[in-house]
Coordinates of C-alpha atoms (C1' of nucleotides) in Angstrom, one line a residue:
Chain A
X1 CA -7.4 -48.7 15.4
X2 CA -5.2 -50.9 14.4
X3 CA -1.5 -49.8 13.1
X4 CA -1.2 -48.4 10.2
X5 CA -0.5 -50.2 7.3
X6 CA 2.9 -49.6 5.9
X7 CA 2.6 -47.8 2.3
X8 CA 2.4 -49.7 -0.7
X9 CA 6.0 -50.0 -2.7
X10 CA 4.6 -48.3 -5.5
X11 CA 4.2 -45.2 -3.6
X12 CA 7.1 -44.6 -2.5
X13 CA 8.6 -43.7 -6.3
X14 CA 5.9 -41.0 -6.4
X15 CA 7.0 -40.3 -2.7
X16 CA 10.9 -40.3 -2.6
X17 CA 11.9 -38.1 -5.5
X18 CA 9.7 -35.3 -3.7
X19 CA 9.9 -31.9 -5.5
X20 CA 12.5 -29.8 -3.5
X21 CA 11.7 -26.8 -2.1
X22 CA 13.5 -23.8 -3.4
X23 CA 13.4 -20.1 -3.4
X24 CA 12.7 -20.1 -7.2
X25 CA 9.5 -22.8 -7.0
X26 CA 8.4 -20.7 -3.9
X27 CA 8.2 -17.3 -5.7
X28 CA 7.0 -18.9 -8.8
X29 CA 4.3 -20.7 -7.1
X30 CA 3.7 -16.9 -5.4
X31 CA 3.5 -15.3 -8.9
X32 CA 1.1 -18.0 -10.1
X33 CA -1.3 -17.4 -7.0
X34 CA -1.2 -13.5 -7.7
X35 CA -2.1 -13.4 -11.2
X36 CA -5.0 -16.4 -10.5
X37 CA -6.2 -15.0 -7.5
X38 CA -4.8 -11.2 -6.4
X39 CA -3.0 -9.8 -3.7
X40 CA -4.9 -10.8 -0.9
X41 CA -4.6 -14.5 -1.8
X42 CA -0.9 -14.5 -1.9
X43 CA 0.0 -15.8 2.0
X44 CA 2.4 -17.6 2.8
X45 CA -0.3 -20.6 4.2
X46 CA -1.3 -20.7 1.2
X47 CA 1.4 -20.5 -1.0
X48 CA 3.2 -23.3 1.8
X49 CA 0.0 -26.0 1.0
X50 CA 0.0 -25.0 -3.5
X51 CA 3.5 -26.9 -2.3
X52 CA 2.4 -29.6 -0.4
X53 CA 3.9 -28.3 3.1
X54 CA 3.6 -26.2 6.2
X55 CA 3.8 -22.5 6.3
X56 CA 7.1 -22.7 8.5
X57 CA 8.7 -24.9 5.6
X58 CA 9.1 -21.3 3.3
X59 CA 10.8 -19.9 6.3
X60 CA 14.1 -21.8 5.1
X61 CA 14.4 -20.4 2.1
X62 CA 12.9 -16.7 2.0
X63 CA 13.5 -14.3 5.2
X64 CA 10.5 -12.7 5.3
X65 CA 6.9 -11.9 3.8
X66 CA 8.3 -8.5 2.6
X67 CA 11.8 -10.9 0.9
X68 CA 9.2 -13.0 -0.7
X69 CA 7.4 -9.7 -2.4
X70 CA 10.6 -8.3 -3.3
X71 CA 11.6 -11.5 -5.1
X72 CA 8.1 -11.3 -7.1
X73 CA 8.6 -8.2 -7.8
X74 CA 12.1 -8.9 -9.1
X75 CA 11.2 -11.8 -11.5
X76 CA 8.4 -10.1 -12.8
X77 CA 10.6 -6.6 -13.8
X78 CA 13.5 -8.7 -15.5
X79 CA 11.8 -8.6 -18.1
X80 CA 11.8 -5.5 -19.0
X81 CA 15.0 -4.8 -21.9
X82 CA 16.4 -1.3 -21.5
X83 CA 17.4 0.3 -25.1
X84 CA 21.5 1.6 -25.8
X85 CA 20.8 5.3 -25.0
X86 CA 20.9 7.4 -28.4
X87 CA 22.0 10.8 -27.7
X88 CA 19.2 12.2 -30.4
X89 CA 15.9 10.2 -29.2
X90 CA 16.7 10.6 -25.5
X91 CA 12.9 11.5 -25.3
X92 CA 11.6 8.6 -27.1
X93 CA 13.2 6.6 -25.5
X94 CA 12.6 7.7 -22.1
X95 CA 8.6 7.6 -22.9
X96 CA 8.8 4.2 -24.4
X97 CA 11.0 2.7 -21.3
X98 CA 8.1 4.4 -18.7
X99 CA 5.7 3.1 -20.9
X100 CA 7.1 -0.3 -20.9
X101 CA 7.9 -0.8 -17.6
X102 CA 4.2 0.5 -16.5
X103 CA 3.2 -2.3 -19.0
X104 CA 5.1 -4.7 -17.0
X105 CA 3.7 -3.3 -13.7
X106 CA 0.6 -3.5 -14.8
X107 CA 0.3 -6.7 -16.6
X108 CA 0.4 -9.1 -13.5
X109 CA -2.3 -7.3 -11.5
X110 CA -1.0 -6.9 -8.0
X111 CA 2.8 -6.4 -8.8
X112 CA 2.2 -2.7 -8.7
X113 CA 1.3 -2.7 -5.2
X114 CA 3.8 -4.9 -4.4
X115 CA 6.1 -2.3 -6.2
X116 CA 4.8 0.6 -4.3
X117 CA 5.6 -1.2 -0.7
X118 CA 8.8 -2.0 -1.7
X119 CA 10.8 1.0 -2.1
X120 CA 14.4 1.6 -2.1
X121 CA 14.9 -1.7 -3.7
X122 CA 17.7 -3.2 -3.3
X123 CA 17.3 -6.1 -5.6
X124 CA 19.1 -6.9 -9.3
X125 CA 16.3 -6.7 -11.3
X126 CA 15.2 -3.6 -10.3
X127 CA 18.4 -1.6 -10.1
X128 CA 18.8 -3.1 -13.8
X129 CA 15.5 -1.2 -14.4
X130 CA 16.5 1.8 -12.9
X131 CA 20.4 2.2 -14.9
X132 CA 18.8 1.2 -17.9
X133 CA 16.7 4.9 -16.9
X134 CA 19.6 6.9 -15.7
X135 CA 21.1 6.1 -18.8
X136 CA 18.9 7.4 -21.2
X137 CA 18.6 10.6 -18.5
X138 CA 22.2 11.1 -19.2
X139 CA 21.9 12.0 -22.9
X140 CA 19.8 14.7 -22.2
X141 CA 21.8 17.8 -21.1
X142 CA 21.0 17.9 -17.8
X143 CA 23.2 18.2 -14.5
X144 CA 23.7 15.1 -12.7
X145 CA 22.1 15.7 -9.8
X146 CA 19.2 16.9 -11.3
X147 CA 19.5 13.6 -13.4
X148 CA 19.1 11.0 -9.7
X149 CA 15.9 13.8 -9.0
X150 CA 15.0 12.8 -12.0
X151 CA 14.9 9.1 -11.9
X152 CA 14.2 8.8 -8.7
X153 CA 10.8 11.1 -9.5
X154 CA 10.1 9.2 -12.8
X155 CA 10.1 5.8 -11.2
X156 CA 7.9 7.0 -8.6
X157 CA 4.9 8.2 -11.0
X158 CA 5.4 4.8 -13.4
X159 CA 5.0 3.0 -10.0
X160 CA 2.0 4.8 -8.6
X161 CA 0.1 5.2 -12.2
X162 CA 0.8 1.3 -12.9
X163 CA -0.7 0.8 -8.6
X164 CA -3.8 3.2 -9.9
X165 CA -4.3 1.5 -13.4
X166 CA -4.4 -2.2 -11.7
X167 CA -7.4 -1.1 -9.5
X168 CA -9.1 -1.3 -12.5
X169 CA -8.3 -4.5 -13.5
X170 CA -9.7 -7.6 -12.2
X171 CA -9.0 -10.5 -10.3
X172 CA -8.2 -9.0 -7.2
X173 CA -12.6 -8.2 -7.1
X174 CA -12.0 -4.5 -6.2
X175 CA -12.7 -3.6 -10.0
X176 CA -16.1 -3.0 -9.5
X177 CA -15.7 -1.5 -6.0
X178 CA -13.6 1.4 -8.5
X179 CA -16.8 2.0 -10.9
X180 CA -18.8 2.1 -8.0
X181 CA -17.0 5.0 -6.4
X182 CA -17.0 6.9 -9.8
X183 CA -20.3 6.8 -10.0
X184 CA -21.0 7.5 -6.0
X185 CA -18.6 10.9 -7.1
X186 CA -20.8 11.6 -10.1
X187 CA -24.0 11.7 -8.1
X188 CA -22.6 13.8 -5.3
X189 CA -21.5 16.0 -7.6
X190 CA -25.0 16.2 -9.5
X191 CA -26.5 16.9 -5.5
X192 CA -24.4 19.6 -5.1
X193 CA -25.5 23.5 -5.1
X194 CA -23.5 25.0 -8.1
X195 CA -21.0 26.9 -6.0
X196 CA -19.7 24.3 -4.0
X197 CA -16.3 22.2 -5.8
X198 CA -17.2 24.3 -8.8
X199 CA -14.1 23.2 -10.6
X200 CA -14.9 19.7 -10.6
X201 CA -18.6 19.9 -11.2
X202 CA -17.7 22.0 -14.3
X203 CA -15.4 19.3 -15.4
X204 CA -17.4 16.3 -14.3
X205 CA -17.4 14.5 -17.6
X206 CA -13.8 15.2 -18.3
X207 CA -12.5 13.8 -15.1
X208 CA -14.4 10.9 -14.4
X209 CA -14.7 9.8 -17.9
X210 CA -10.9 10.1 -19.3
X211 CA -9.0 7.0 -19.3
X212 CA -6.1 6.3 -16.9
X213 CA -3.5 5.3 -19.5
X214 CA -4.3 8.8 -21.3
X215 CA -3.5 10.7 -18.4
X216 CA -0.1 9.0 -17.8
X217 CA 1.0 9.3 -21.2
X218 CA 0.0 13.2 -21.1
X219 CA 1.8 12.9 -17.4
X220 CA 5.3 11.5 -19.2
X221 CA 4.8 14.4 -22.0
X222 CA 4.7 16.7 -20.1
X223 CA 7.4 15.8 -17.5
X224 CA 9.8 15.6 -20.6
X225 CA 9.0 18.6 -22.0
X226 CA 9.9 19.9 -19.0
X227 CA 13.4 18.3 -18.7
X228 CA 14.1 19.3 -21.8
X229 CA 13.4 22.9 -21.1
X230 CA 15.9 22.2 -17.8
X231 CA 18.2 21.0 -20.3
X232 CA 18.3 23.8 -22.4
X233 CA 18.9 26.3 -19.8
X234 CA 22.4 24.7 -19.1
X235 CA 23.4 23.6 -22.5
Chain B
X1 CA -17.6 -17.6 45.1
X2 CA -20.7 -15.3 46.4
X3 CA -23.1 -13.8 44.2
X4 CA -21.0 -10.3 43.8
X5 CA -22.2 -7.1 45.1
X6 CA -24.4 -4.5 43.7
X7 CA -22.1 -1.5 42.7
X8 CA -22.1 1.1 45.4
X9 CA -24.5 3.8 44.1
X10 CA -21.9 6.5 43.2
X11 CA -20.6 4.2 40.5
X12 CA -23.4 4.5 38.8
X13 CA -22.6 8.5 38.3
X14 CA -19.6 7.6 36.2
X15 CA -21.5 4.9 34.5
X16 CA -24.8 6.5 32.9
X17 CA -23.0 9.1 31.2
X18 CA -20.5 7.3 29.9
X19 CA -19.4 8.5 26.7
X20 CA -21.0 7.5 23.5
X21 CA -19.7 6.1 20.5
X22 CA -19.4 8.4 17.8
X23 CA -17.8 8.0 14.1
X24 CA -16.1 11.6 15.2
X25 CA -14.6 10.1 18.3
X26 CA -13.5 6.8 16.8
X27 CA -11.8 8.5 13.7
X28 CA -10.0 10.8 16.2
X29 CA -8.9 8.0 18.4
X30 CA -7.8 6.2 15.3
X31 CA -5.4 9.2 13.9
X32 CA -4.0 9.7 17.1
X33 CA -3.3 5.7 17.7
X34 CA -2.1 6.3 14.1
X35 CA 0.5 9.1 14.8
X36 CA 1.5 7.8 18.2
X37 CA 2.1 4.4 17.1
X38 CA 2.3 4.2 13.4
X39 CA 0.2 2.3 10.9
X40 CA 0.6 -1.3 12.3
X41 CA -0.7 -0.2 15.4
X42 CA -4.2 1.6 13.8
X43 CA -6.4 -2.1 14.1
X44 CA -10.4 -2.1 15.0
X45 CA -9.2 -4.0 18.3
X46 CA -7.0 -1.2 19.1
X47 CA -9.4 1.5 18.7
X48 CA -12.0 -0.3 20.6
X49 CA -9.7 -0.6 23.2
X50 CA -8.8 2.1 23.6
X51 CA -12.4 3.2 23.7
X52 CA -12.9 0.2 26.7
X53 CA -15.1 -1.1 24.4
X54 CA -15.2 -4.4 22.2
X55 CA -13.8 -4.7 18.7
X56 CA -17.7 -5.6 17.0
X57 CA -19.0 -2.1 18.6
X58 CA -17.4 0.4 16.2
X59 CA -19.5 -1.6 13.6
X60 CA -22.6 0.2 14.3
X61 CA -20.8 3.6 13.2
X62 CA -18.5 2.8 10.7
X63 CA -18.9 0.1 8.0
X64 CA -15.4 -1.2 7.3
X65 CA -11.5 -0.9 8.4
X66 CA -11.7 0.7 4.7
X67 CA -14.0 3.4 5.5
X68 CA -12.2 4.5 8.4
X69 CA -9.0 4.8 6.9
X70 CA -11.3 7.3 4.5
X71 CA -12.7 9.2 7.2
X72 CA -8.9 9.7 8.5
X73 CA -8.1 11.0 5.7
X74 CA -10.6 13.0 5.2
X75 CA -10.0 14.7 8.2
X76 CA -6.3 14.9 8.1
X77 CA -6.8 16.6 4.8
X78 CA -9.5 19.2 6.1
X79 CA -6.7 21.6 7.3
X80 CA -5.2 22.5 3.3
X81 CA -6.4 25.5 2.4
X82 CA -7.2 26.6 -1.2
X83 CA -6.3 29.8 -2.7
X84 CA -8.3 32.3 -5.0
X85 CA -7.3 31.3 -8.5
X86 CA -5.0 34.0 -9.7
X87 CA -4.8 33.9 -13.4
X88 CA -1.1 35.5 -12.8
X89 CA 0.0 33.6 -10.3
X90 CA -1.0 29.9 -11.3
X91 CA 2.6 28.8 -11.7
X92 CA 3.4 29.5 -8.2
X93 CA -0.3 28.6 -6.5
X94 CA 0.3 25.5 -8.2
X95 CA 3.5 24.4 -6.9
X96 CA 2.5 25.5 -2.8
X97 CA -0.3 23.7 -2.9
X98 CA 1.3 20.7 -4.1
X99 CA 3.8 21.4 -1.6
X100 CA 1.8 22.1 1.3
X101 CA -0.9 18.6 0.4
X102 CA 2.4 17.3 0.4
X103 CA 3.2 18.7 4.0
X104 CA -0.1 17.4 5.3
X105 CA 0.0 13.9 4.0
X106 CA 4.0 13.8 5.3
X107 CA 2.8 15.7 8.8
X108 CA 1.1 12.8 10.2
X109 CA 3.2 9.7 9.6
X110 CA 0.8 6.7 8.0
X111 CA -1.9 9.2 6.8
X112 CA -0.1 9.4 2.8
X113 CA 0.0 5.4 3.1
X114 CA -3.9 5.6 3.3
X115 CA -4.0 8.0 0.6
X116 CA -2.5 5.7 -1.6
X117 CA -4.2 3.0 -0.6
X118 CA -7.4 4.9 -0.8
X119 CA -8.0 5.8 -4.4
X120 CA -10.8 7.2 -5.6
X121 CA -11.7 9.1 -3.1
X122 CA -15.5 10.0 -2.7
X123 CA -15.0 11.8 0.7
X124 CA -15.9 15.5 0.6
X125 CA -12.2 17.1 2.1
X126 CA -10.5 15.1 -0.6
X127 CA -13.1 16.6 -3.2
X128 CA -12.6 20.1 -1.7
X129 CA -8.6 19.8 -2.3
X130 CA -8.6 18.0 -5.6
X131 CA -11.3 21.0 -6.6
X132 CA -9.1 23.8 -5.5
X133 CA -6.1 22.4 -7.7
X134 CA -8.3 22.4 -10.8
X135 CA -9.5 25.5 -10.1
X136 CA -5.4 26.8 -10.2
X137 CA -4.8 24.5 -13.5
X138 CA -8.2 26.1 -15.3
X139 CA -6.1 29.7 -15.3
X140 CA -3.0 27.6 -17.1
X141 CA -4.3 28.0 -20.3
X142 CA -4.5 24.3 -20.8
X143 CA -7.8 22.8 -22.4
X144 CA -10.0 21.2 -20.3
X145 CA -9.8 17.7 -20.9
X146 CA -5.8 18.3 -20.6
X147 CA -6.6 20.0 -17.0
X148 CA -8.4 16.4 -15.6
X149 CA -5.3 14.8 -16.9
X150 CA -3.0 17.0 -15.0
X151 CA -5.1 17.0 -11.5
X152 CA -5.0 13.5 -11.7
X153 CA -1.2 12.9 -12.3
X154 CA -0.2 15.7 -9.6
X155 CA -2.5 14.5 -7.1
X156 CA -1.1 10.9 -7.5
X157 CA 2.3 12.4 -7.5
X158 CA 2.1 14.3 -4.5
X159 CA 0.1 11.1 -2.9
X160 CA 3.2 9.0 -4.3
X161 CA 6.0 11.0 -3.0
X162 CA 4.3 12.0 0.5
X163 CA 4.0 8.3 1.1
X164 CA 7.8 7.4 -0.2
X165 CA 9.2 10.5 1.8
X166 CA 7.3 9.1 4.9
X167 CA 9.1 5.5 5.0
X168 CA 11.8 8.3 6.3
X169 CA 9.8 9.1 9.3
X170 CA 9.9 7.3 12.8
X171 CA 7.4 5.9 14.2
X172 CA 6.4 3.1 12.2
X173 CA 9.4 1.5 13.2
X174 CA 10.6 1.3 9.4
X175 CA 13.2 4.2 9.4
X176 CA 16.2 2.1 10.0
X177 CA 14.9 0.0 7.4
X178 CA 15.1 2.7 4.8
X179 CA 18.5 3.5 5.7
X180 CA 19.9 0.0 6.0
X181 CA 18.8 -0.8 2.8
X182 CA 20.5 2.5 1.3
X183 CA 23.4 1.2 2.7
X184 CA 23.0 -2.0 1.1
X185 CA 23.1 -0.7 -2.7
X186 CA 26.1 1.1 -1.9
X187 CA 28.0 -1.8 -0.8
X188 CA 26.1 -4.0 -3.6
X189 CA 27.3 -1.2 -6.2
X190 CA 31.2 -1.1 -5.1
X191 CA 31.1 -4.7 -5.1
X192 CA 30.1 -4.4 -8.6
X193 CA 32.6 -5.3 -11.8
X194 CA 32.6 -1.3 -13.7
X195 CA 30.3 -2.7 -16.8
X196 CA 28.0 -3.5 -14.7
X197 CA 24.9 -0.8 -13.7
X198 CA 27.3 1.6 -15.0
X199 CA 25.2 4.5 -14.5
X200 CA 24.0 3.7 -11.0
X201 CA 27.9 3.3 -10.0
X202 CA 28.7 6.8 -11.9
X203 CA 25.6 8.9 -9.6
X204 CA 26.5 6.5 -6.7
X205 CA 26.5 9.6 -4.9
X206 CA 24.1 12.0 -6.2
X207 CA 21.6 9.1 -6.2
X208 CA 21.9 7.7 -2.6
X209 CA 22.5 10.9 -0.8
X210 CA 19.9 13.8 -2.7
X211 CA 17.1 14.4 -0.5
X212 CA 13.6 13.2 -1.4
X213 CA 12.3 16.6 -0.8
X214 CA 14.8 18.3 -3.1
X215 CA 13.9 15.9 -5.9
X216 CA 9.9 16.3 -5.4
X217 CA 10.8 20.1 -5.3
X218 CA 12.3 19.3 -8.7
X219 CA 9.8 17.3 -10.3
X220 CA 7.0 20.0 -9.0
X221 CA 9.5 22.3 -10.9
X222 CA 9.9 19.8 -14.1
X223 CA 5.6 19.4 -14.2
X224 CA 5.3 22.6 -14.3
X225 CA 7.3 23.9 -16.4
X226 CA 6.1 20.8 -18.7
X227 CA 2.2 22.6 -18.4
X228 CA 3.3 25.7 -19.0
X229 CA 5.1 24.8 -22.3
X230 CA 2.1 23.1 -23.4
X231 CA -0.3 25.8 -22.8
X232 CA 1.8 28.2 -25.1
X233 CA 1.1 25.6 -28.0
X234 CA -2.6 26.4 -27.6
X235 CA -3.1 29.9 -26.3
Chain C
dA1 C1' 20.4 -29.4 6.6
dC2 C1' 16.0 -29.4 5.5
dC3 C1' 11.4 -30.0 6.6
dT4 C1' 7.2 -30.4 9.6
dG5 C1' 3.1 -28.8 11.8
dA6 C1' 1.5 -27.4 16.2
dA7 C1' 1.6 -23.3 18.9
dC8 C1' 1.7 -18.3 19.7
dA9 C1' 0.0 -13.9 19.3
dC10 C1' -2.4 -11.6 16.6
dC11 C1' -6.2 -9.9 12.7
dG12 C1' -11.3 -8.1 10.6
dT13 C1' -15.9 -9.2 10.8
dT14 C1' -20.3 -11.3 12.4
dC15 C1' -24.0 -12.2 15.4
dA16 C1' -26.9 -13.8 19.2
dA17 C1' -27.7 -11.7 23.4
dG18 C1' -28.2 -8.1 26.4
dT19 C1' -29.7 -3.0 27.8
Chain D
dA1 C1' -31.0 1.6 18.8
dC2 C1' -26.9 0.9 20.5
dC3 C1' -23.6 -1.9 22.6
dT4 C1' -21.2 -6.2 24.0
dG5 C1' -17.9 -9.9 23.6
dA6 C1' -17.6 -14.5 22.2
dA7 C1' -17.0 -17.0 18.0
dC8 C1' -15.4 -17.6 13.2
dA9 C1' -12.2 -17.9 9.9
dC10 C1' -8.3 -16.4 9.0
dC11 C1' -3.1 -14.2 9.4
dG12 C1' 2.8 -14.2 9.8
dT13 C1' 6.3 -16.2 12.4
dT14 C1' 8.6 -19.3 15.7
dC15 C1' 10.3 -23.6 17.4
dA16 C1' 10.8 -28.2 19.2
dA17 C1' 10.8 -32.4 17.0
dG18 C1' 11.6 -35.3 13.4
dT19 C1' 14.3 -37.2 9.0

DNA sequence: ACCTGAACACCGTTCAAGT
DNA sequence: ACCTGAACACCGTTCAAGT
């Protein structure tokens, strides 16, 4: 009950150079959280005491929730290197850039979803991401505005498949909440008379058993076979 | 500060029947919160409130916020109708029923951010629509294990854009949003030194101002044309 | 200017208690 | 069995007060 004691010299070396808040240790710390801990886990209480503070300190530094996500999801796409579009691999290319940048999606489970909120981004990182795509797009013969439908279409599979792909993964816990409702569709399916959803029980094993990443990949060759059959059209 | 009154007797005539809880009239009461008011506004407290009851009494019908949002979307998707399978026609079948899922999911403004966050779906009117759009691909000529690749990309296409093209829509509140931040890359683009995202600043125009429905249109088109191609390679 | 943390207005879910 | 609503353990955001 008595006053307090004042602190001890020595602490106050450990106390006065305190680390300063700043946008960049903020989404840092947010990154760290997600890939420890998944989505739900990222709040900003909790991401306020990893730094030692209150939840109103971030508000000096980051608008929003929503700003903070962006952020993440900027840092995390920068590091994704666009190629100098060649003119004669346009469609390499363009698979290996989807493919990469679903890898980056992907990698930090819980970016994707962050991804898929945010659209219409606005930030550096991303628009890098998308030019670097529009620029491969141009090689390939096809009319400019078909080329925006294009990338604007593109990007929105690579986002959705890598949002898919990280349910699978784990840290967020809803991995086995995914093989649990395969198998709850395998046994419904098994219950069912023959002539009801007859598609789907004839290709049970097919659907439930082939492997996301497959899938995409056969999504991207197909989608640039298709541009290139646009682009032949109008030579 | 008396003890209070008994209820006068004709009271009790609107009392005794009062209506019962039901999963069918919560998940109704939900999609119309839902479509009045937008996502934010679809919470268990809501409902129940709106049913004059508590928040803990839709718990005895429904097991999580989670299911819910299934059974809304289950009922939301009810209304698609499949076609026949025409072995003729699957080029054209293919692409309305895309378009018109596409309608359903954009129809009711919240329902396609569900979708997406509902993956895996196990709920018998999502099974009914993803069987009638195998049953289409299965006269494309396409070997099977290609066909469960292909269902699953268009469906998470179709899921993907309906939810993008549905930012667009009112009532959620985030419409202005959407716009405001289009205008934002514009002015972020002119502000922009010409070496810089030179391919965003070249289709500045054909990129911000083409309409998301034109360029799902095209990507529908692009798919397609993609499966037919690879169908002719194995006939 | 930056930081603090209490306060505000909410959440989803659980559970003892009622009918 | 179904329903109730208080209680629990959280949210994001604001704001007066401190330094």
């Amino acid at each position: 009950m008595n006053a307090p004691l004042p602190p001890p010299p020595w602490r106050r070396a450990t106390r006065t150079p305190r680390r300063q808040l700043t946008t960049e240790t903020i989404v840092d710390t947010a990154l760290s959280v997600l890939s420890a801990e998944g989505p739900d886990a990222v709040t900003m209480r909790r991401i306020a005491h990893e730094l030692d503070t209150g939840p109103g300190s971030l508000y000096a530094h980051v608008q929003d929730k929503r700003e903070l996500h962006e952020l993440m999801l900027d840092a995390a796409m920068r590091v994704v290197e666009t190629p100098e579009p060649d003119p004669q691999n346009w469609r390499t290319q363009l698979k290996q850039l989807c493919l990469e940048q679903a890898r980056v999606l992907t990698e930090t489970p819980g970016i994707a979803q962050i991804a898929m909120e945010t659209l219409i981004p606005t930030t550096p990182g991303i628009l890098v991401a998308m030019d670097g795509m529009l620029g491969i797009l141009r090689c390939s013969g096809i009319p400019d505005d078909r080329i925006a439908a294009a990338g604007d279409m593109l990007a929105l599979h690579v986002t959705a498949y890598a949002y898919e792909a990280s349910l699978w993964q784990s840290p967020s816990g809803q991995s086995d909440e995914a093989h649990r409702r395969l198998g709850q569709i395998g046994d419904y399916l098994q219950s069912l008379p023959a002539d009801q959803l007859p598609n789907l029980k004839a290709m049970n094993h097919a659907m439930l058993h082939g492997t996301e990443p497959d899938h995409f990949e056969f999504a991207l060759d197909v989608f640039i076979a298709g541009l290139a059959a646009h682009a032949d059209v109008r030579p």
